[in-house]
Amino acid sequence: MSYRNNHYTHIHDTWDDALANRLSPLEALVYRSNRLGEDHRITPTGGGSTSLKVIEKDPVSGQPVEVIWIKSAGTDLKTSRRSQFSPLYQERLMALRHHYQRLRRANTRPTASEPFKAATFNRAAPAPSVDTPLHALMPYAHVNHIHPCAAIAVGACKNSRALTQRIWGHTMLWVPRARPGFEQGIPLQAAWNRNPDAKGALLAGNGIATWSDDNRLCYRQTLDIIEVASRYIAARDKGDKTFGGPRHSDLSAPTRQNVLKRILPFMTDLVSDGNPVVGTVESGADVMRFVNSVDAPRLAAKGVACLHHLRHTKLKPLYIPWNPEGDTLETLKQKLEQGVARYRDTRRGRAGSSTQGEVPAVCLIPGVGLIALGQSKKGSRLTAEAYQNAIEVMRCAEAIDTYVGLSAQEAQLLDSL
């Protein structure tokens, strides 16, 4: 599995050896992170994490110690800077593994944040990624953890494990869905122990991980894994039959704009709960192919398949069964009102009596498009981007197998982070 010398057809190798070779180890980590983050097919906004293990002088003892630098929580790989990486004592992180296992044996679930403060090398640094154990437990200097749609799609297939072997062979490990942190890092380490020649791992529901003792090779192994999956999926693309083919047609641009002008204020009022709500509308070709399709109601009801998507979109969107060729605007308003009420009732049944925040983050309307809802313009844009990635995951998964989203139980567990 190798596509050196820029023999990629689905992604781009943007690495500059001359530039990278002039950088310090930490600057090179930032460079690798920025390269991975600049293509949303590789890493969506705010997703993924990268790390570097180096020997540094302990400011307390003055002795050399191994330190892991990892992207801080909530930052974006594309724009990350040196100040947005957190250093931790590698040895102390490894000791926390045993603390975690003792808690599990006592049937006690560790807190979502994990006790990373005990391993902090610089207390002024930002909080590290929740995926820190994944990086710490792999015995390599460089580790990437990212969320490319093509690989997430394989993890979202009914026959995910068998497909992982078929697509990548022995070079790729498979790790079942698990809560990020030690719950995922320990099974990954165990899988690697059984196959230490592997170059990466498919983390079902949480993207992929790759590793190397060489910075550039770690980057390119990531690209190789994505390229192999992308080629496998492209060879099985369903073309006009994607998502079962079309059921509805797009409204004309003027008609769509008129519909949106009428329903957007109505929709934001329905979900506002007294708080400001901003809507972002997406009606590009890929979105419209999905929302107008035969399979859109079925696939939307299965929910998203990736933790990163879940954080922005909630488990399921609100799909409105409106016929743009025959139903009226008033019918659309009625269906929106009924749909939001049903969404609240469903979520209330799972979350208790409170309905605060139990409204859809994404609304899908045939003929119109995708409406992402958030408390800010940036928030709604990120939600729109995340669900467009979720659509791509569904397309890829259905091309090669049967798509399986997160269960309500899995989503609730992951959403507690």
mmCIF file of N, CA, C and O in Angstrom, residues 20-112:
data_model
loop_
_atom_site.group_PDB
_atom_site.id
_atom_site.type_symbol
_atom_site.label_atom_id
_atom_site.label_comp_id
_atom_site.label_asym_id
_atom_site.label_seq_id
_atom_site.Cartn_x
_atom_site.Cartn_y
_atom_site.Cartn_z
ATOM 1 N N ALA A 20 10.042 21.421 5.477
ATOM 2 C CA ALA A 20 9.901 20.605 6.679
ATOM 3 C C ALA A 20 11.242 20.275 7.320
ATOM 4 O O ALA A 20 11.355 20.216 8.554
ATOM 5 N N ASN A 21 12.262 20.083 6.495
ATOM 6 C CA ASN A 21 13.579 19.693 7.016
ATOM 7 C C ASN A 21 14.274 20.817 7.780
ATOM 8 O O ASN A 21 15.252 20.581 8.494
ATOM 9 N N ARG A 22 13.810 22.045 7.623
ATOM 10 C CA ARG A 22 14.413 23.182 8.331
ATOM 11 C C ARG A 22 13.767 23.435 9.690
ATOM 12 O O ARG A 22 14.224 24.296 10.436
ATOM 13 N N LEU A 23 12.713 22.688 10.013
ATOM 14 C CA LEU A 23 11.932 22.969 11.207
ATOM 15 C C LEU A 23 12.431 22.199 12.423
ATOM 16 O O LEU A 23 12.996 21.111 12.300
ATOM 17 N N SER A 24 12.194 22.770 13.588
ATOM 18 C CA SER A 24 12.452 22.055 14.842
ATOM 19 C C SER A 24 11.414 20.941 14.977
ATOM 20 O O SER A 24 10.390 20.947 14.273
ATOM 21 N N PRO A 25 11.640 19.965 15.864
ATOM 22 C CA PRO A 25 10.659 18.885 16.013
ATOM 23 C C PRO A 25 9.239 19.370 16.297
ATOM 24 O O PRO A 25 8.276 18.872 15.706
ATOM 25 N N LEU A 26 9.094 20.351 17.180
ATOM 26 C CA LEU A 26 7.754 20.835 17.494
ATOM 27 C C LEU A 26 7.170 21.621 16.324
ATOM 28 O O LEU A 26 5.971 21.509 16.014
ATOM 29 N N GLU A 27 8.007 22.415 15.651
ATOM 30 C CA GLU A 27 7.531 23.132 14.461
ATOM 31 C C GLU A 27 7.117 22.148 13.365
ATOM 32 O O GLU A 27 6.139 22.380 12.643
ATOM 33 N N ALA A 28 7.825 21.031 13.270
ATOM 34 C CA ALA A 28 7.479 20.012 12.277
ATOM 35 C C ALA A 28 6.148 19.342 12.612
ATOM 36 O O ALA A 28 5.394 18.953 11.712
ATOM 37 N N LEU A 29 5.844 19.189 13.905
ATOM 38 C CA LEU A 29 4.537 18.667 14.310
ATOM 39 C C LEU A 29 3.428 19.624 13.865
ATOM 40 O O LEU A 29 2.392 19.191 13.345
ATOM 41 N N VAL A 30 3.640 20.914 14.084
ATOM 42 C CA VAL A 30 2.652 21.910 13.643
ATOM 43 C C VAL A 30 2.491 21.859 12.128
ATOM 44 O O VAL A 30 1.373 21.913 11.602
ATOM 45 N N TYR A 31 3.608 21.710 11.413
ATOM 46 C CA TYR A 31 3.561 21.642 9.951
ATOM 47 C C TYR A 31 2.748 20.431 9.485
ATOM 48 O O TYR A 31 1.896 20.543 8.610
ATOM 49 N N ARG A 32 3.013 19.265 10.082
ATOM 50 C CA ARG A 32 2.246 18.057 9.726
ATOM 51 C C ARG A 32 0.765 18.261 10.012
ATOM 52 O O ARG A 32 -0.094 17.890 9.210
ATOM 53 N N SER A 33 0.464 18.865 11.134
ATOM 54 C CA SER A 33 -0.930 19.098 11.518
ATOM 55 C C SER A 33 -1.625 20.002 10.512
ATOM 56 O O SER A 33 -2.764 19.734 10.093
ATOM 57 N N ASN A 34 -0.960 21.085 10.125
ATOM 58 C CA ASN A 34 -1.547 22.018 9.161
ATOM 59 C C ASN A 34 -1.789 21.376 7.813
ATOM 60 O O ASN A 34 -2.802 21.644 7.144
ATOM 61 N N ARG A 35 -0.855 20.513 7.394
ATOM 62 C CA ARG A 35 -1.033 19.822 6.108
ATOM 63 C C ARG A 35 -2.251 18.896 6.158
ATOM 64 O O ARG A 35 -3.028 18.818 5.217
ATOM 65 N N LEU A 36 -2.417 18.176 7.253
ATOM 66 C CA LEU A 36 -3.554 17.271 7.384
ATOM 67 C C LEU A 36 -4.875 18.036 7.477
ATOM 68 O O LEU A 36 -5.912 17.559 7.025
ATOM 69 N N GLY A 37 -4.824 19.218 8.069
ATOM 70 C CA GLY A 37 -6.053 19.973 8.290
ATOM 71 C C GLY A 37 -6.523 20.799 7.117
ATOM 72 O O GLY A 37 -7.673 21.263 7.108
ATOM 73 N N GLU A 38 -5.674 20.988 6.105
ATOM 74 C CA GLU A 38 -6.055 21.902 5.026
ATOM 75 C C GLU A 38 -7.040 21.287 4.034
ATOM 76 O O GLU A 38 -7.621 21.997 3.218
ATOM 77 N N ASP A 39 -7.248 19.981 4.068
ATOM 78 C CA ASP A 39 -8.177 19.307 3.160
ATOM 79 C C ASP A 39 -9.297 18.687 3.985
ATOM 80 O O ASP A 39 -9.061 17.762 4.766
ATOM 81 N N HIS A 40 -10.529 19.182 3.829
ATOM 82 C CA HIS A 40 -11.641 18.698 4.636
ATOM 83 C C HIS A 40 -12.027 17.259 4.316
ATOM 84 O O HIS A 40 -12.765 16.626 5.062
ATOM 85 N N ARG A 41 -11.540 16.721 3.201
ATOM 86 C CA ARG A 41 -11.771 15.302 2.931
ATOM 87 C C ARG A 41 -10.909 14.439 3.852
ATOM 88 O O ARG A 41 -11.196 13.270 4.088
ATOM 89 N N ILE A 42 -9.831 15.042 4.370
ATOM 90 C CA ILE A 42 -8.942 14.332 5.286
ATOM 91 C C ILE A 42 -9.345 14.611 6.731
ATOM 92 O O ILE A 42 -9.492 13.700 7.541
ATOM 93 N N THR A 43 -9.530 15.879 7.052
ATOM 94 C CA THR A 43 -9.846 16.275 8.426
ATOM 95 C C THR A 43 -10.861 17.413 8.421
ATOM 96 O O THR A 43 -10.560 18.500 7.933
ATOM 97 N N PRO A 44 -12.064 17.206 8.950
ATOM 98 C CA PRO A 44 -13.042 18.296 9.024
ATOM 99 C C PRO A 44 -12.609 19.346 10.030
ATOM 100 O O PRO A 44 -11.749 19.100 10.887
ATOM 101 N N THR A 45 -13.202 20.516 9.939
ATOM 102 C CA THR A 45 -12.863 21.616 10.835
ATOM 103 C C THR A 45 -13.014 21.194 12.295
ATOM 104 O O THR A 45 -14.042 20.672 12.702
ATOM 105 N N GLY A 46 -11.958 21.415 13.064
ATOM 106 C CA GLY A 46 -11.991 21.099 14.486
ATOM 107 C C GLY A 46 -11.786 19.641 14.821
ATOM 108 O O GLY A 46 -11.743 19.269 15.995
ATOM 109 N N GLY A 47 -11.631 18.775 13.809
ATOM 110 C CA GLY A 47 -11.507 17.347 14.066
ATOM 111 C C GLY A 47 -10.066 16.880 14.084
ATOM 112 O O GLY A 47 -9.162 17.543 13.586
ATOM 113 N N GLY A 48 -9.855 15.725 14.657
ATOM 114 C CA GLY A 48 -8.556 15.084 14.609
ATOM 115 C C GLY A 48 -7.570 15.595 15.647
ATOM 116 O O GLY A 48 -7.790 16.610 16.315
ATOM 117 N N SER A 49 -6.470 14.865 15.773
ATOM 118 C CA SER A 49 -5.401 15.251 16.693
ATOM 119 C C SER A 49 -4.088 14.653 16.196
ATOM 120 O O SER A 49 -4.079 13.638 15.492
ATOM 121 N N THR A 50 -3.006 15.296 16.550
ATOM 122 C CA THR A 50 -1.670 14.858 16.157
ATOM 123 C C THR A 50 -0.760 14.938 17.377
ATOM 124 O O THR A 50 -1.034 15.696 18.320
ATOM 125 N N SER A 51 0.337 14.184 17.346
ATOM 126 C CA SER A 51 1.218 14.206 18.508
ATOM 127 C C SER A 51 2.670 13.948 18.122
ATOM 128 O O SER A 51 2.966 13.474 17.024
ATOM 129 N N LEU A 52 3.545 14.261 19.060
ATOM 130 C CA LEU A 52 4.991 14.063 18.921
ATOM 131 C C LEU A 52 5.558 13.683 20.282
ATOM 132 O O LEU A 52 5.237 14.320 21.296
ATOM 133 N N LYS A 53 6.400 12.667 20.336
ATOM 134 C CA LYS A 53 7.107 12.298 21.565
ATOM 135 C C LYS A 53 8.577 12.678 21.414
ATOM 136 O O LYS A 53 9.235 12.288 20.438
ATOM 137 N N VAL A 54 9.084 13.441 22.380
ATOM 138 C CA VAL A 54 10.478 13.898 22.354
ATOM 139 C C VAL A 54 11.053 13.845 23.771
ATOM 140 O O VAL A 54 10.313 13.771 24.747
ATOM 141 N N ILE A 55 12.376 13.909 23.857
ATOM 142 C CA ILE A 55 13.055 13.973 25.150
ATOM 143 C C ILE A 55 13.320 15.443 25.476
ATOM 144 O O ILE A 55 13.885 16.176 24.666
ATOM 145 N N GLU A 56 12.887 15.858 26.662
ATOM 146 C CA GLU A 56 13.095 17.240 27.101
ATOM 147 C C GLU A 56 13.622 17.247 28.534
ATOM 148 O O GLU A 56 13.506 16.247 29.256
ATOM 149 N N LYS A 57 14.164 18.374 28.944
ATOM 150 C CA LYS A 57 14.682 18.531 30.299
ATOM 151 C C LYS A 57 13.543 18.831 31.253
ATOM 152 O O LYS A 57 12.775 19.776 31.051
ATOM 153 N N ASP A 58 13.403 18.028 32.291
ATOM 154 C CA ASP A 58 12.369 18.241 33.293
ATOM 155 C C ASP A 58 12.693 19.525 34.063
ATOM 156 O O ASP A 58 13.778 19.638 34.652
ATOM 157 N N PRO A 59 11.770 20.516 34.089
ATOM 158 C CA PRO A 59 12.067 21.778 34.789
ATOM 159 C C PRO A 59 12.198 21.607 36.298
ATOM 160 O O PRO A 59 12.758 22.482 36.964
ATOM 161 N N VAL A 60 11.697 20.499 36.841
ATOM 162 C CA VAL A 60 11.771 20.271 38.289
ATOM 163 C C VAL A 60 13.046 19.516 38.657
ATOM 164 O O VAL A 60 13.844 19.964 39.479
ATOM 165 N N SER A 61 13.263 18.370 38.024
ATOM 166 C CA SER A 61 14.414 17.521 38.388
ATOM 167 C C SER A 61 15.667 17.858 37.593
ATOM 168 O O SER A 61 16.784 17.524 37.997
ATOM 169 N N GLY A 62 15.498 18.519 36.451
ATOM 170 C CA GLY A 62 16.629 18.806 35.589
ATOM 171 C C GLY A 62 17.083 17.609 34.773
ATOM 172 O O GLY A 62 18.048 17.697 34.002
ATOM 173 N N GLN A 63 16.372 16.480 34.901
ATOM 174 C CA GLN A 63 16.735 15.253 34.205
ATOM 175 C C GLN A 63 15.970 15.154 32.870
ATOM 176 O O GLN A 63 14.881 15.702 32.720
ATOM 177 N N PRO A 64 16.555 14.427 31.891
ATOM 178 C CA PRO A 64 15.834 14.239 30.625
ATOM 179 C C PRO A 64 14.632 13.308 30.826
ATOM 180 O O PRO A 64 14.746 12.269 31.487
ATOM 181 N N VAL A 65 13.478 13.704 30.287
ATOM 182 C CA VAL A 65 12.259 12.908 30.384
ATOM 183 C C VAL A 65 11.570 12.889 29.021
ATOM 184 O O VAL A 65 11.761 13.789 28.202
ATOM 185 N N GLU A 66 10.761 11.844 28.797
ATOM 186 C CA GLU A 66 10.004 11.771 27.544
ATOM 187 C C GLU A 66 8.714 12.569 27.699
ATOM 188 O O GLU A 66 7.957 12.380 28.657
ATOM 189 N N VAL A 67 8.494 13.463 26.743
ATOM 190 C CA VAL A 67 7.315 14.333 26.747
ATOM 191 C C VAL A 67 6.526 14.091 25.464
ATOM 192 O O VAL A 67 7.106 13.958 24.389
ATOM 193 N N ILE A 68 5.211 14.018 25.585
ATOM 194 C CA ILE A 68 4.351 13.930 24.412
ATOM 195 C C ILE A 68 3.641 15.266 24.230
ATOM 196 O O ILE A 68 3.022 15.785 25.157
ATOM 197 N N TRP A 69 3.815 15.828 23.041
ATOM 198 C CA TRP A 69 3.106 17.046 22.668
ATOM 199 C C TRP A 69 1.892 16.642 21.835
ATOM 200 O O TRP A 69 2.023 15.904 20.862
ATOM 201 N N ILE A 70 0.711 17.111 22.224
ATOM 202 C CA ILE A 70 -0.509 16.733 21.520
ATOM 203 C C ILE A 70 -1.406 17.941 21.308
ATOM 204 O O ILE A 70 -1.427 18.863 22.132
ATOM 205 N N LYS A 71 -2.114 17.930 20.205
ATOM 206 C CA LYS A 71 -3.025 19.043 19.896
ATOM 207 C C LYS A 71 -4.020 19.224 21.029
ATOM 208 O O LYS A 71 -4.546 18.266 21.574
ATOM 209 N N SER A 72 -4.256 20.462 21.402
ATOM 210 C CA SER A 72 -5.175 20.729 22.499
ATOM 211 C C SER A 72 -6.624 20.555 22.059
ATOM 212 O O SER A 72 -6.949 20.596 20.869
ATOM 213 N N ALA A 73 -7.486 20.350 23.021
ATOM 214 C CA ALA A 73 -8.902 20.118 22.752
ATOM 215 C C ALA A 73 -9.535 21.353 22.122
ATOM 216 O O ALA A 73 -9.259 22.484 22.527
ATOM 217 N N GLY A 74 -10.380 21.129 21.117
ATOM 218 C CA GLY A 74 -11.166 22.207 20.534
ATOM 219 C C GLY A 74 -10.460 23.061 19.509
ATOM 220 O O GLY A 74 -11.048 24.017 18.986
ATOM 221 N N THR A 75 -9.214 22.778 19.186
ATOM 222 C CA THR A 75 -8.501 23.567 18.184
ATOM 223 C C THR A 75 -8.549 22.859 16.832
ATOM 224 O O THR A 75 -8.856 21.677 16.738
ATOM 225 N N ASP A 76 -8.221 23.607 15.784
ATOM 226 C CA ASP A 76 -8.330 23.102 14.425
ATOM 227 C C ASP A 76 -6.946 22.799 13.870
ATOM 228 O O ASP A 76 -6.021 23.615 14.004
ATOM 229 N N LEU A 77 -6.778 21.623 13.260
ATOM 230 C CA LEU A 77 -5.469 21.260 12.724
ATOM 231 C C LEU A 77 -4.987 22.231 11.654
ATOM 232 O O LEU A 77 -3.800 22.549 11.580
ATOM 233 N N LYS A 78 -5.886 22.703 10.821
ATOM 234 C CA LYS A 78 -5.494 23.578 9.714
ATOM 235 C C LYS A 78 -4.835 24.858 10.199
ATOM 236 O O LYS A 78 -3.873 25.354 9.599
ATOM 237 N N THR A 79 -5.335 25.418 11.281
ATOM 238 C CA THR A 79 -4.856 26.719 11.761
ATOM 239 C C THR A 79 -4.067 26.606 13.065
ATOM 240 O O THR A 79 -3.734 27.635 13.656
ATOM 241 N N SER A 80 -3.792 25.391 13.518
ATOM 242 C CA SER A 80 -3.132 25.228 14.812
ATOM 243 C C SER A 80 -1.734 25.833 14.808
ATOM 244 O O SER A 80 -1.024 25.829 13.809
ATOM 245 N N ARG A 81 -1.364 26.363 15.961
ATOM 246 C CA ARG A 81 -0.046 26.960 16.172
ATOM 247 C C ARG A 81 0.647 26.233 17.326
ATOM 248 O O ARG A 81 0.032 25.439 18.034
ATOM 249 N N ARG A 82 1.897 26.539 17.521
ATOM 250 C CA ARG A 82 2.685 25.888 18.564
ATOM 251 C C ARG A 82 2.026 26.021 19.939
ATOM 252 O O ARG A 82 2.029 25.084 20.734
ATOM 253 N N SER A 83 1.440 27.197 20.211
ATOM 254 C CA SER A 83 0.825 27.443 21.518
ATOM 255 C C SER A 83 -0.418 26.595 21.752
ATOM 256 O O SER A 83 -0.926 26.539 22.873
ATOM 257 N N GLN A 84 -0.927 25.935 20.704
ATOM 258 C CA GLN A 84 -2.145 25.134 20.828
ATOM 259 C C GLN A 84 -1.847 23.640 20.961
ATOM 260 O O GLN A 84 -2.725 22.806 20.757
ATOM 261 N N PHE A 85 -0.616 23.321 21.339
ATOM 262 C CA PHE A 85 -0.239 21.941 21.631
ATOM 263 C C PHE A 85 0.138 21.829 23.101
ATOM 264 O O PHE A 85 0.777 22.725 23.659
ATOM 265 N N SER A 86 -0.286 20.743 23.717
ATOM 266 C CA SER A 86 -0.098 20.557 25.160
ATOM 267 C C SER A 86 0.976 19.503 25.434
ATOM 268 O O SER A 86 0.909 18.401 24.885
ATOM 269 N N PRO A 87 1.950 19.808 26.286
ATOM 270 C CA PRO A 87 2.964 18.796 26.649
ATOM 271 C C PRO A 87 2.564 18.039 27.904
ATOM 272 O O PRO A 87 2.059 18.613 28.868
ATOM 273 N N LEU A 88 2.778 16.724 27.896
ATOM 274 C CA LEU A 88 2.501 15.888 29.058
ATOM 275 C C LEU A 88 3.652 14.900 29.259
ATOM 276 O O LEU A 88 4.345 14.540 28.309
ATOM 277 N N TYR A 89 3.846 14.477 30.519
ATOM 278 C CA TYR A 89 4.837 13.445 30.811
ATOM 279 C C TYR A 89 4.333 12.121 30.243
ATOM 280 O O TYR A 89 3.274 11.624 30.647
ATOM 281 N N GLN A 90 5.106 11.531 29.354
ATOM 282 C CA GLN A 90 4.712 10.258 28.763
ATOM 283 C C GLN A 90 4.636 9.151 29.826
ATOM 284 O O GLN A 90 3.696 8.350 29.843
ATOM 285 N N GLU A 91 5.603 9.103 30.730
ATOM 286 C CA GLU A 91 5.620 8.044 31.741
ATOM 287 C C GLU A 91 4.394 8.136 32.651
ATOM 288 O O GLU A 91 3.799 7.118 33.021
ATOM 289 N N ARG A 92 3.996 9.348 32.998
ATOM 290 C CA ARG A 92 2.829 9.508 33.873
ATOM 291 C C ARG A 92 1.542 9.119 33.138
ATOM 292 O O ARG A 92 0.624 8.564 33.758
ATOM 293 N N LEU A 93 1.472 9.416 31.855
ATOM 294 C CA LEU A 93 0.310 8.989 31.078
ATOM 295 C C LEU A 93 0.206 7.475 31.051
ATOM 296 O O LEU A 93 -0.885 6.899 31.183
ATOM 297 N N MET A 94 1.320 6.812 30.870
ATOM 298 C CA MET A 94 1.308 5.357 30.855
ATOM 299 C C MET A 94 0.883 4.807 32.217
ATOM 300 O O MET A 94 0.206 3.777 32.309
ATOM 301 N N ALA A 95 1.255 5.490 33.299
ATOM 302 C CA ALA A 95 0.833 5.063 34.632
ATOM 303 C C ALA A 95 -0.672 5.240 34.804
ATOM 304 O O ALA A 95 -1.329 4.445 35.500
ATOM 305 N N LEU A 96 -1.239 6.259 34.165
ATOM 306 C CA LEU A 96 -2.685 6.477 34.254
ATOM 307 C C LEU A 96 -3.468 5.328 33.627
ATOM 308 O O LEU A 96 -4.625 5.088 33.978
ATOM 309 N N ARG A 97 -2.831 4.625 32.706
ATOM 310 C CA ARG A 97 -3.472 3.453 32.102
ATOM 311 C C ARG A 97 -3.834 2.437 33.186
ATOM 312 O O ARG A 97 -4.939 1.876 33.187
ATOM 313 N N HIS A 98 -2.928 2.223 34.122
ATOM 314 C CA HIS A 98 -3.181 1.252 35.190
ATOM 315 C C HIS A 98 -4.245 1.780 36.158
ATOM 316 O O HIS A 98 -5.062 1.005 36.667
ATOM 317 N N HIS A 99 -4.245 3.109 36.384
ATOM 318 C CA HIS A 99 -5.285 3.718 37.213
ATOM 319 C C HIS A 99 -6.650 3.501 36.571
ATOM 320 O O HIS A 99 -7.619 3.119 37.243
ATOM 321 N N TYR A 100 -6.716 3.703 35.273
ATOM 322 C CA TYR A 100 -7.970 3.501 34.540
ATOM 323 C C TYR A 100 -8.431 2.043 34.651
ATOM 324 O O TYR A 100 -9.607 1.762 34.898
ATOM 325 N N GLN A 101 -7.515 1.097 34.481
ATOM 326 C CA GLN A 101 -7.886 -0.316 34.533
ATOM 327 C C GLN A 101 -8.377 -0.717 35.926
ATOM 328 O O GLN A 101 -9.292 -1.545 36.051
ATOM 329 N N ARG A 102 -7.807 -0.123 36.973
ATOM 330 C CA ARG A 102 -8.290 -0.414 38.333
ATOM 331 C C ARG A 102 -9.734 0.074 38.498
ATOM 332 O O ARG A 102 -10.562 -0.618 39.097
ATOM 333 N N LEU A 103 -10.025 1.248 37.949
ATOM 334 C CA LEU A 103 -11.384 1.772 38.025
ATOM 335 C C LEU A 103 -12.360 0.879 37.276
ATOM 336 O O LEU A 103 -13.481 0.623 37.734
ATOM 337 N N ARG A 104 -11.929 0.378 36.116
ATOM 338 C CA ARG A 104 -12.802 -0.486 35.325
ATOM 339 C C ARG A 104 -13.067 -1.812 36.050
ATOM 340 O O ARG A 104 -14.171 -2.335 36.024
ATOM 341 N N ARG A 105 -12.041 -2.344 36.698
ATOM 342 C CA ARG A 105 -12.238 -3.594 37.447
ATOM 343 C C ARG A 105 -13.210 -3.395 38.602
ATOM 344 O O ARG A 105 -13.905 -4.332 39.016
ATOM 345 N N ALA A 106 -13.262 -2.161 39.113
ATOM 346 C CA ALA A 106 -14.198 -1.832 40.198
ATOM 347 C C ALA A 106 -15.558 -1.399 39.649
ATOM 348 O O ALA A 106 -16.404 -0.897 40.401
ATOM 349 N N ASN A 107 -15.756 -1.583 38.336
ATOM 350 C CA ASN A 107 -17.003 -1.182 37.666
ATOM 351 C C ASN A 107 -17.303 0.298 37.838
ATOM 352 O O ASN A 107 -18.451 0.719 37.979
ATOM 353 N N THR A 108 -16.255 1.094 37.854
ATOM 354 C CA THR A 108 -16.392 2.545 37.937
ATOM 355 C C THR A 108 -15.891 3.156 36.637
ATOM 356 O O THR A 108 -14.765 2.881 36.216
ATOM 357 N N ARG A 109 -16.724 3.979 36.007
ATOM 358 C CA ARG A 109 -16.315 4.623 34.767
ATOM 359 C C ARG A 109 -15.555 5.905 35.085
ATOM 360 O O ARG A 109 -16.073 6.772 35.803
ATOM 361 N N PRO A 110 -14.343 6.077 34.571
ATOM 362 C CA PRO A 110 -13.608 7.313 34.823
ATOM 363 C C PRO A 110 -14.356 8.515 34.263
ATOM 364 O O PRO A 110 -15.195 8.384 33.378
ATOM 365 N N THR A 111 -14.055 9.687 34.783
ATOM 366 C CA THR A 111 -14.686 10.896 34.272
ATOM 367 C C THR A 111 -14.330 11.098 32.810
ATOM 368 O O THR A 111 -13.308 10.613 32.324
ATOM 369 N N ALA A 112 -15.203 11.814 32.093
ATOM 370 C CA ALA A 112 -15.031 11.972 30.650
ATOM 371 C C ALA A 112 -13.711 12.625 30.295
ATOM 372 O O ALA A 112 -13.096 12.303 29.281
#
